[in-house]
Amino acid sequence: MSSILLVTSSPRADASVSTRVATQLAERLAASQPGTKIARRDLVSAPLPHIDGDFLGGLFSPEDQRSVPQQKLVDASDQAVEELLAADTVVIGAGMINFSIPSALKSWFDYVARAGKTFRYSEAGPEGMVKGKRVYVILASKGIYTAGSPAAPMDHARPYLKTMLGFLGMTDVEFIDIEGIGLGLEPDEDILDRAESCINVAADSALAA
Ligand SMILES: Cc1cc2nc3c(=O)[nH]c(=O)nc-3n(C[C@H](O)[C@H](O)[C@H](O)COP(=O)(O)O)c2cc1C
């Protein structure tokens, strides 16, 4: 049985286009492969705290010497790691905030980046251990940042996501961009229709693979 991890991170609740499109894609992928399960991790309704002293203290202490708060944070990280490792496919919804990803999603990366579990240092340098996953990133923004646009250098979301996913071993990554929402250059419905076509193509090609 295959499994999809759906990670959503927009603080805009029902108004979020990244959450809506990411959910549609995960559900389409699941529907096309009977028996597929979706594990849903909404980082806004159940946020992972920022890295703090307890988290770091917990990671670098033997289990029997951790305080209760330290253990709780390590448990949260272990659970996020297990969920990620268990997935065949990962669908991430992210809306750009101040030229980068939502801080809730940054915290998720901070909790799943674990030496010895999701990456390790070998003689050849850092090696990602989260291998064999197909990853889709639904990236929504008001501005237009795709290659060649004047604002492209201001986009710190896509480079960060590519780097971090690659660092952890996830190199089979497809971005579905939803750009210009609310900008007025074209109707939002047209932008969303295009995103829907992209997820249909992605779901069809996943089925054909
Ligand atoms: C606090 C905040 C900051 C934002 N910063 C940017 C930005 O730097 N660049 C941009 O193009 N859009 C920015 N936006 C617009 C969002 O990226 C856009 O609304 C997108 O649709 C958000 O994703 P969502 O619909 O999944 O919530 C920002 C929106 C909010 C609420």
mmCIF file of C-alpha atoms and ligand atoms in Angstrom:
data_model
loop_
_atom_site.group_PDB
_atom_site.id
_atom_site.type_symbol
_atom_site.label_atom_id
_atom_site.label_comp_id
_atom_site.label_asym_id
_atom_site.label_seq_id
_atom_site.Cartn_x
_atom_site.Cartn_y
_atom_site.Cartn_z
ATOM 1 C CA MET A 1 0.000 0.000 0.000
ATOM 2 C CA SER A 2 1.378 3.419 -0.821
ATOM 3 C CA SER A 3 1.176 6.422 1.366
ATOM 4 C CA ILE A 4 1.090 10.162 0.787
ATOM 5 C CA LEU A 5 2.232 12.729 3.304
ATOM 6 C CA LEU A 6 0.313 15.988 2.841
ATOM 7 C CA VAL A 7 2.048 18.905 4.553
ATOM 8 C CA THR A 8 0.159 22.205 4.609
ATOM 9 C CA SER A 9 1.432 25.431 6.096
ATOM 10 C CA SER A 10 -0.714 28.410 5.155
ATOM 11 C CA PRO A 11 -2.063 30.571 7.988
ATOM 12 C CA ARG A 12 -4.912 31.716 5.698
ATOM 13 C CA ALA A 13 -7.237 28.826 6.515
ATOM 14 C CA ASP A 14 -10.052 28.456 3.959
ATOM 15 C CA ALA A 15 -8.655 31.332 1.874
ATOM 16 C CA SER A 16 -5.427 29.441 1.216
ATOM 17 C CA VAL A 17 -4.854 28.402 -2.363
ATOM 18 C CA SER A 18 -1.733 26.328 -1.588
ATOM 19 C CA THR A 19 -3.662 24.255 0.962
ATOM 20 C CA ARG A 20 -6.591 23.812 -1.425
ATOM 21 C CA VAL A 21 -4.504 22.775 -4.428
ATOM 22 C CA ALA A 22 -2.117 20.593 -2.397
ATOM 23 C CA THR A 23 -5.105 18.798 -0.857
ATOM 24 C CA GLN A 24 -6.688 18.326 -4.295
ATOM 25 C CA LEU A 25 -3.463 16.849 -5.643
ATOM 26 C CA ALA A 26 -3.003 14.471 -2.694
ATOM 27 C CA GLU A 27 -6.621 13.336 -3.006
ATOM 28 C CA ARG A 28 -6.336 12.841 -6.774
ATOM 29 C CA LEU A 29 -3.142 10.840 -6.384
ATOM 30 C CA ALA A 30 -4.756 8.717 -3.675
ATOM 31 C CA ALA A 31 -7.926 8.155 -5.730
ATOM 32 C CA SER A 32 -5.914 6.928 -8.698
ATOM 33 C CA GLN A 33 -4.181 4.252 -6.624
ATOM 34 C CA PRO A 34 -6.668 2.282 -4.536
ATOM 35 C CA GLY A 35 -5.480 1.562 -1.016
ATOM 36 C CA THR A 36 -3.337 4.704 -0.829
ATOM 37 C CA LYS A 37 -3.455 6.442 2.529
ATOM 38 C CA ILE A 38 -3.001 10.167 3.125
ATOM 39 C CA ALA A 39 -1.252 11.282 6.319
ATOM 40 C CA ARG A 40 -2.203 14.920 6.858
ATOM 41 C CA ARG A 41 0.091 17.259 8.731
ATOM 42 C CA ASP A 42 -1.310 20.752 9.001
ATOM 43 C CA LEU A 43 1.448 22.850 10.498
ATOM 44 C CA VAL A 44 -0.867 25.702 11.430
ATOM 45 C CA SER A 45 -3.533 23.830 13.411
ATOM 46 C CA ALA A 46 -0.784 21.725 15.057
ATOM 47 C CA PRO A 47 2.391 23.817 14.919
ATOM 48 C CA LEU A 48 5.827 22.488 15.718
ATOM 49 C CA PRO A 49 7.553 24.972 18.039
ATOM 50 C CA HIS A 50 10.618 26.903 16.958
ATOM 51 C CA ILE A 51 13.903 25.236 17.831
ATOM 52 C CA ASP A 52 14.692 26.150 21.426
ATOM 53 C CA GLY A 53 17.034 25.105 24.218
ATOM 54 C CA ASP A 54 14.872 22.165 25.279
ATOM 55 C CA PHE A 55 14.776 20.793 21.740
ATOM 56 C CA LEU A 56 18.535 21.076 21.291
ATOM 57 C CA GLY A 57 19.210 19.830 24.841
ATOM 58 C CA GLY A 58 16.954 16.842 24.185
ATOM 59 C CA LEU A 59 18.636 15.959 20.906
ATOM 60 C CA PHE A 60 22.091 16.019 22.432
ATOM 61 C CA SER A 61 21.241 14.209 25.704
ATOM 62 C CA PRO A 62 20.937 10.468 26.231
ATOM 63 C CA GLU A 63 17.277 9.473 26.457
ATOM 64 C CA ASP A 64 17.424 8.633 30.176
ATOM 65 C CA GLN A 65 18.806 12.075 30.980
ATOM 66 C CA ARG A 66 16.218 14.159 29.133
ATOM 67 C CA SER A 67 13.801 16.410 31.016
ATOM 68 C CA VAL A 68 10.072 15.967 30.356
ATOM 69 C CA PRO A 69 9.907 19.057 28.074
ATOM 70 C CA GLN A 70 13.016 17.880 26.196
ATOM 71 C CA GLN A 71 11.543 14.406 25.664
ATOM 72 C CA LYS A 72 8.260 15.874 24.451
ATOM 73 C CA LEU A 73 10.046 17.860 21.739
ATOM 74 C CA VAL A 74 12.240 14.937 20.681
ATOM 75 C CA ASP A 75 9.093 12.777 20.467
ATOM 76 C CA ALA A 76 7.475 15.390 18.207
ATOM 77 C CA SER A 77 10.548 15.357 15.980
ATOM 78 C CA ASP A 78 10.713 11.537 15.914
ATOM 79 C CA GLN A 79 7.067 11.391 14.910
ATOM 80 C CA ALA A 80 7.553 13.920 12.091
ATOM 81 C CA VAL A 81 10.586 11.956 10.860
ATOM 82 C CA GLU A 82 8.736 8.611 10.955
ATOM 83 C CA GLU A 83 5.823 10.111 9.050
ATOM 84 C CA LEU A 84 8.181 11.436 6.376
ATOM 85 C CA LEU A 85 10.140 8.199 6.041
ATOM 86 C CA ALA A 86 6.904 6.190 5.784
ATOM 87 C CA ALA A 87 5.617 8.198 2.807
ATOM 88 C CA ASP A 88 6.173 7.259 -0.831
ATOM 89 C CA THR A 89 4.924 10.638 -1.992
ATOM 90 C CA VAL A 90 5.116 13.997 -0.254
ATOM 91 C CA VAL A 91 2.844 16.903 -1.186
ATOM 92 C CA ILE A 92 3.774 20.250 0.343
ATOM 93 C CA GLY A 93 1.557 23.330 0.234
ATOM 94 C CA ALA A 94 3.367 26.625 0.830
ATOM 95 C CA GLY A 95 2.317 30.234 0.314
ATOM 96 C CA MET A 96 5.117 32.780 0.099
ATOM 97 C CA ILE A 97 5.465 35.005 3.146
ATOM 98 C CA ASN A 98 7.941 37.860 3.044
ATOM 99 C CA PHE A 99 9.820 36.263 0.161
ATOM 100 C CA SER A 100 10.261 32.943 1.902
ATOM 101 C CA ILE A 101 8.279 29.990 3.215
ATOM 102 C CA PRO A 102 5.849 30.196 6.155
ATOM 103 C CA SER A 103 7.709 29.892 9.475
ATOM 104 C CA ALA A 104 5.495 26.893 10.345
ATOM 105 C CA LEU A 105 7.006 25.021 7.391
ATOM 106 C CA LYS A 106 10.522 26.118 8.360
ATOM 107 C CA SER A 107 9.905 24.558 11.792
ATOM 108 C CA TRP A 108 8.822 21.312 10.125
ATOM 109 C CA PHE A 109 12.134 21.175 8.254
ATOM 110 C CA ASP A 110 13.917 21.928 11.534
ATOM 111 C CA TYR A 111 12.132 18.961 13.135
ATOM 112 C CA VAL A 112 12.704 16.479 10.305
ATOM 113 C CA ALA A 113 16.375 17.370 9.688
ATOM 114 C CA ARG A 114 17.921 14.856 12.064
ATOM 115 C CA ALA A 115 21.521 13.679 11.838
ATOM 116 C CA GLY A 116 21.615 9.902 11.616
ATOM 117 C CA LYS A 117 17.900 9.660 10.748
ATOM 118 C CA THR A 118 17.310 11.846 7.700
ATOM 119 C CA PHE A 119 20.871 12.858 6.763
ATOM 120 C CA ARG A 120 24.390 11.824 7.637
ATOM 121 C CA TYR A 121 27.910 12.940 6.987
ATOM 122 C CA SER A 122 29.948 10.474 4.983
ATOM 123 C CA GLU A 123 33.451 10.732 3.536
ATOM 124 C CA ALA A 124 31.837 12.156 0.428
ATOM 125 C CA GLY A 125 30.149 14.907 2.484
ATOM 126 C CA PRO A 126 26.528 15.248 3.611
ATOM 127 C CA GLU A 127 24.189 12.519 2.389
ATOM 128 C CA GLY A 128 20.410 12.671 2.485
ATOM 129 C CA MET A 129 18.712 9.569 3.859
ATOM 130 C CA VAL A 130 15.132 10.344 2.763
ATOM 131 C CA LYS A 131 15.361 8.595 -0.558
ATOM 132 C CA GLY A 132 12.947 7.294 -3.182
ATOM 133 C CA LYS A 133 10.202 9.858 -2.563
ATOM 134 C CA ARG A 134 8.251 11.723 -5.207
ATOM 135 C CA VAL A 135 7.739 15.269 -3.954
ATOM 136 C CA TYR A 136 5.299 17.910 -5.168
ATOM 137 C CA VAL A 137 5.490 21.484 -3.911
ATOM 138 C CA ILE A 138 2.509 23.751 -4.457
ATOM 139 C CA LEU A 139 3.986 27.229 -4.132
ATOM 140 C CA ALA A 140 1.562 30.164 -4.095
ATOM 141 C CA SER A 141 2.516 33.817 -4.231
ATOM 142 C CA LYS A 142 1.001 37.146 -5.105
ATOM 143 C CA GLY A 143 4.080 38.166 -7.087
ATOM 144 C CA ILE A 144 5.597 36.525 -10.159
ATOM 145 C CA TYR A 145 8.985 34.970 -9.477
ATOM 146 C CA THR A 146 9.428 32.302 -12.137
ATOM 147 C CA ALA A 147 12.776 32.246 -13.926
ATOM 148 C CA GLY A 148 13.460 35.353 -15.942
ATOM 149 C CA SER A 149 10.976 37.614 -14.146
ATOM 150 C CA PRO A 150 12.448 40.797 -12.593
ATOM 151 C CA ALA A 151 11.459 39.624 -9.090
ATOM 152 C CA ALA A 152 13.027 36.160 -9.460
ATOM 153 C CA PRO A 153 16.098 37.022 -7.322
ATOM 154 C CA MET A 154 13.775 37.938 -4.426
ATOM 155 C CA ASP A 155 12.303 34.441 -4.254
ATOM 156 C CA HIS A 156 13.925 32.709 -1.288
ATOM 157 C CA ALA A 157 11.157 30.124 -0.984
ATOM 158 C CA ARG A 158 11.928 27.914 -3.991
ATOM 159 C CA PRO A 159 15.753 27.870 -3.543
ATOM 160 C CA TYR A 160 15.360 27.062 0.149
ATOM 161 C CA LEU A 161 12.837 24.300 -0.527
ATOM 162 C CA LYS A 162 15.011 22.782 -3.268
ATOM 163 C CA THR A 163 18.122 22.936 -1.087
ATOM 164 C CA MET A 164 16.486 21.532 2.015
ATOM 165 C CA LEU A 165 14.623 18.743 0.222
ATOM 166 C CA GLY A 166 17.793 17.848 -1.683
ATOM 167 C CA PHE A 167 19.887 17.923 1.487
ATOM 168 C CA LEU A 168 17.534 15.367 3.008
ATOM 169 C CA GLY A 169 17.731 13.187 -0.122
ATOM 170 C CA MET A 170 14.546 14.262 -1.919
ATOM 171 C CA THR A 171 15.641 15.163 -5.428
ATOM 172 C CA ASP A 172 12.581 14.067 -7.412
ATOM 173 C CA VAL A 173 10.733 17.336 -6.823
ATOM 174 C CA GLU A 174 8.075 18.983 -8.988
ATOM 175 C CA PHE A 175 7.001 22.551 -8.298
ATOM 176 C CA ILE A 176 3.494 23.652 -9.210
ATOM 177 C CA ASP A 177 3.460 27.440 -9.097
ATOM 178 C CA ILE A 178 0.361 29.486 -8.393
ATOM 179 C CA GLU A 179 1.597 32.982 -9.043
ATOM 180 C CA GLY A 180 -0.168 36.317 -9.277
ATOM 181 C CA ILE A 181 -3.121 35.519 -7.012
ATOM 182 C CA GLY A 182 -4.773 38.847 -6.144
ATOM 183 C CA LEU A 183 -2.295 40.782 -8.303
ATOM 184 C CA GLY A 184 -4.894 41.740 -10.896
ATOM 185 C CA LEU A 185 -2.819 40.913 -13.981
ATOM 186 C CA GLU A 186 -5.220 38.096 -14.802
ATOM 187 C CA PRO A 187 -8.343 36.715 -13.116
ATOM 188 C CA ASP A 188 -7.595 34.495 -10.107
ATOM 189 C CA GLU A 189 -9.950 31.862 -11.589
ATOM 190 C CA ASP A 190 -7.668 31.538 -14.645
ATOM 191 C CA ILE A 191 -4.610 31.073 -12.406
ATOM 192 C CA LEU A 192 -6.427 28.440 -10.366
ATOM 193 C CA ASP A 193 -7.697 26.676 -13.506
ATOM 194 C CA ARG A 194 -4.100 26.452 -14.701
ATOM 195 C CA ALA A 195 -3.016 25.003 -11.354
ATOM 196 C CA GLU A 196 -5.805 22.450 -11.599
ATOM 197 C CA SER A 197 -4.619 21.426 -15.070
ATOM 198 C CA CYS A 198 -1.097 21.014 -13.648
ATOM 199 C CA ILE A 199 -2.296 18.741 -10.850
ATOM 200 C CA ASN A 200 -4.318 16.686 -13.335
ATOM 201 C CA VAL A 201 -1.220 16.224 -15.491
ATOM 202 C CA ALA A 202 0.862 15.388 -12.401
ATOM 203 C CA ALA A 203 -1.699 12.840 -11.188
ATOM 204 C CA ASP A 204 -2.010 11.251 -14.659
ATOM 205 C CA SER A 205 1.747 10.960 -15.070
ATOM 206 C CA ALA A 206 2.101 9.490 -11.553
ATOM 207 C CA LEU A 207 -0.443 6.862 -12.544
ATOM 208 C CA ALA A 208 1.361 6.111 -15.803
ATOM 209 C CA ALA A 209 4.778 5.807 -14.084
HETATM 210 C C1 LIG B 1 2.001 38.112 5.764
HETATM 211 C C2 LIG B 1 2.036 37.884 4.289
HETATM 212 C C3 LIG B 1 3.205 38.103 3.599
HETATM 213 C C4 LIG B 1 3.250 37.881 2.217
HETATM 214 N N1 LIG B 1 4.419 38.060 1.568
HETATM 215 C C5 LIG B 1 4.459 37.891 0.215
HETATM 216 C C6 LIG B 1 5.682 38.083 -0.493
HETATM 217 O O1 LIG B 1 6.735 38.354 0.053
HETATM 218 N N2 LIG B 1 5.650 37.913 -1.834
HETATM 219 C C7 LIG B 1 4.511 37.560 -2.501
HETATM 220 O O2 LIG B 1 4.554 37.418 -3.717
HETATM 221 N N3 LIG B 1 3.357 37.337 -1.847
HETATM 222 C C8 LIG B 1 3.314 37.514 -0.507
HETATM 223 N N4 LIG B 1 2.138 37.316 0.162
HETATM 224 C C9 LIG B 1 0.964 36.855 -0.594
HETATM 225 C C10 LIG B 1 0.827 35.345 -0.501
HETATM 226 O O3 LIG B 1 1.983 34.669 -0.953
HETATM 227 C C11 LIG B 1 -0.366 34.865 -1.297
HETATM 228 O O4 LIG B 1 -1.530 35.388 -0.665
HETATM 229 C C12 LIG B 1 -0.458 33.372 -1.381
HETATM 230 O O5 LIG B 1 -1.662 33.031 -2.037
HETATM 231 C C13 LIG B 1 -0.381 32.768 0.013
HETATM 232 O O6 LIG B 1 -0.556 31.386 -0.034
HETATM 233 P P1 LIG B 1 -1.923 30.741 0.521
HETATM 234 O O7 LIG B 1 -3.028 31.229 -0.406
HETATM 235 O O8 LIG B 1 -1.713 29.296 0.442
HETATM 236 O O9 LIG B 1 -2.102 31.239 1.916
HETATM 237 C C14 LIG B 1 2.095 37.476 1.532
HETATM 238 C C15 LIG B 1 0.909 37.257 2.247
HETATM 239 C C16 LIG B 1 0.882 37.429 3.603
HETATM 240 C C17 LIG B 1 -0.393 37.169 4.354
#
